[in-house]
XYZ file of C-alpha atoms in Angstrom:
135
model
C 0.000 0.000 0.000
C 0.989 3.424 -1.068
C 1.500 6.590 1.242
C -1.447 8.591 2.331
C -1.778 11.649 4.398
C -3.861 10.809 7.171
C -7.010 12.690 7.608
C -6.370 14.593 10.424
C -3.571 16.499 8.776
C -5.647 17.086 5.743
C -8.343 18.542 7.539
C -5.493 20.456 9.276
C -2.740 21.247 7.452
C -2.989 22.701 3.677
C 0.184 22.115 1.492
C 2.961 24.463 1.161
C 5.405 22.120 -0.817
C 6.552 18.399 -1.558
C 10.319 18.018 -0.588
C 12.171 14.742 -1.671
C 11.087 13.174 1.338
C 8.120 15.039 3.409
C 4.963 16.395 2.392
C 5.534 20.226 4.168
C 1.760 21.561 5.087
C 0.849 25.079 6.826
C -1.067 24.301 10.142
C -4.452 26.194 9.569
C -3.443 28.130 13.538
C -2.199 31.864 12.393
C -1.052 33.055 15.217
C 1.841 30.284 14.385
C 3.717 30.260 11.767
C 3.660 26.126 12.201
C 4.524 23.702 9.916
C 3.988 19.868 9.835
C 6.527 17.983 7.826
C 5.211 14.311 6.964
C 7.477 11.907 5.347
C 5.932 10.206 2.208
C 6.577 6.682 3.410
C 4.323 4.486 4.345
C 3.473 3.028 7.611
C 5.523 4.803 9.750
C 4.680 5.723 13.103
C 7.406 6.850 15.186
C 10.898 8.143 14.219
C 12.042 4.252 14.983
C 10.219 3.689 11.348
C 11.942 5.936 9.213
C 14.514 3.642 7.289
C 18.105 3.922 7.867
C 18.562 5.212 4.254
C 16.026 8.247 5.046
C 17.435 9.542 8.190
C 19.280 11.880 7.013
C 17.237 13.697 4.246
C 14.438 13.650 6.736
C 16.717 15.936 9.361
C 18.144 18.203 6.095
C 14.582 18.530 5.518
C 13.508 19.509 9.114
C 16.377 21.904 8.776
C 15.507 23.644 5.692
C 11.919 24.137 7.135
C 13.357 25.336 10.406
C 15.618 27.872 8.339
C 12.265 28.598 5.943
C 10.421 29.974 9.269
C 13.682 31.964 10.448
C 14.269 33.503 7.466
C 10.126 34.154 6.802
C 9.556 35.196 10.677
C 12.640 36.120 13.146
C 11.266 33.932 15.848
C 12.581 33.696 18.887
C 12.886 30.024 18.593
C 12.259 26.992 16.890
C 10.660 24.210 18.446
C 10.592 20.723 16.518
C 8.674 17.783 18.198
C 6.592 14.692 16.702
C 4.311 13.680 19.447
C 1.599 11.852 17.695
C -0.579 10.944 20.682
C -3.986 11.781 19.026
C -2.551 11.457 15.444
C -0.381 7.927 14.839
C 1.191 8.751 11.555
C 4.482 10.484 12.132
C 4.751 14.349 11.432
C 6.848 16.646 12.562
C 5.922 20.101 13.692
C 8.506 22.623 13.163
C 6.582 26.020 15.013
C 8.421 29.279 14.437
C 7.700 30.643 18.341
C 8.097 34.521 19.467
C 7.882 36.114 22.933
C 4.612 38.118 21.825
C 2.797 34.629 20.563
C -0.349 33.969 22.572
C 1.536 31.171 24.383
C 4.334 31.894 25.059
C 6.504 30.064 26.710
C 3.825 27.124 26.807
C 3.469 24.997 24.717
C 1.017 25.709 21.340
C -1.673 23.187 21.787
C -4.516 24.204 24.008
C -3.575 27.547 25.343
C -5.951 29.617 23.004
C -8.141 28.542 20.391
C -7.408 28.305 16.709
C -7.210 31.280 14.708
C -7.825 30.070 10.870
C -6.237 31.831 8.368
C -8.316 34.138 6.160
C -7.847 33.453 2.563
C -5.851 36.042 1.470
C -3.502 35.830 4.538
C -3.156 32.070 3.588
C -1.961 32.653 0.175
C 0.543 34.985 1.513
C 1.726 32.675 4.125
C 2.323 29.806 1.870
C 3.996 31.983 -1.169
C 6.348 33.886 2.001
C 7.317 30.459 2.862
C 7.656 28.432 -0.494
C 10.035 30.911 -1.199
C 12.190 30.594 1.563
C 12.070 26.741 1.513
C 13.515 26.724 -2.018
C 15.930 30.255 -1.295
């Protein structure tokens, strides 16, 4: 059986860009800029499941999206984590964090709730940071 994006991220996430490995969506939160890298493999779970041969195009690409969001944003930080508790398919969430986000220093999930993008601001966001994932 071939990849799929599970369901959750689709209703979630909308796609920025495909990188050799991971599908790279925008988390549909604005007040974080918050991406969710999923690697295009299937079956995979935990970071455990990523094949030997993968491991190291899947941290160059958690890199370049971590670089994407400085360049895009400034942040103050760059968190990376792939908890997967209420979704099992691995993803990684690479959230571009400042000191005036609503949550600061907490974590994103659960402090406030989501802010959808509006359409226009959407299209910005993804263009702002399609162009700094291929810069």
């Amino acid at each position: 059986m071939g990849w799929e994006l599970h369901p959750d991220l689709v209703r979630d996430t909308t796609e920025v860009a495909r990188l050799p490995l991971c599908r790279v969506g925008l988390m549909n939160d604005a007040p974080y800029p918050w991406l969710v890298l999923s690697p295009m493999l299937p079956d995979l779970r935990d970071f455990p499941d990523v094949p030997a041969a993968h491991h190291g195009t899947l941290m160059g690409e958690i890199g370049r999206a971590s670089r994407a969001l400085q360049a895009v944003y400034a942040p103050d930080k760059i968190n990376v984590a792939a908890l997967g508790n209420v979704t099992p398919q691995l993803h990684i969430h690479v959230i571009a964090r400042s000191a005036s986000d609503p949550a600061w220093a907490k974590p994103v999930w659960g402090i406030v709730p989501a802010r959808p993008y509006g359409p226009a601001e959407l299209g910005e966001t993804i263009a702002r940071i399609r162009t700094a994932l291929n810069a």
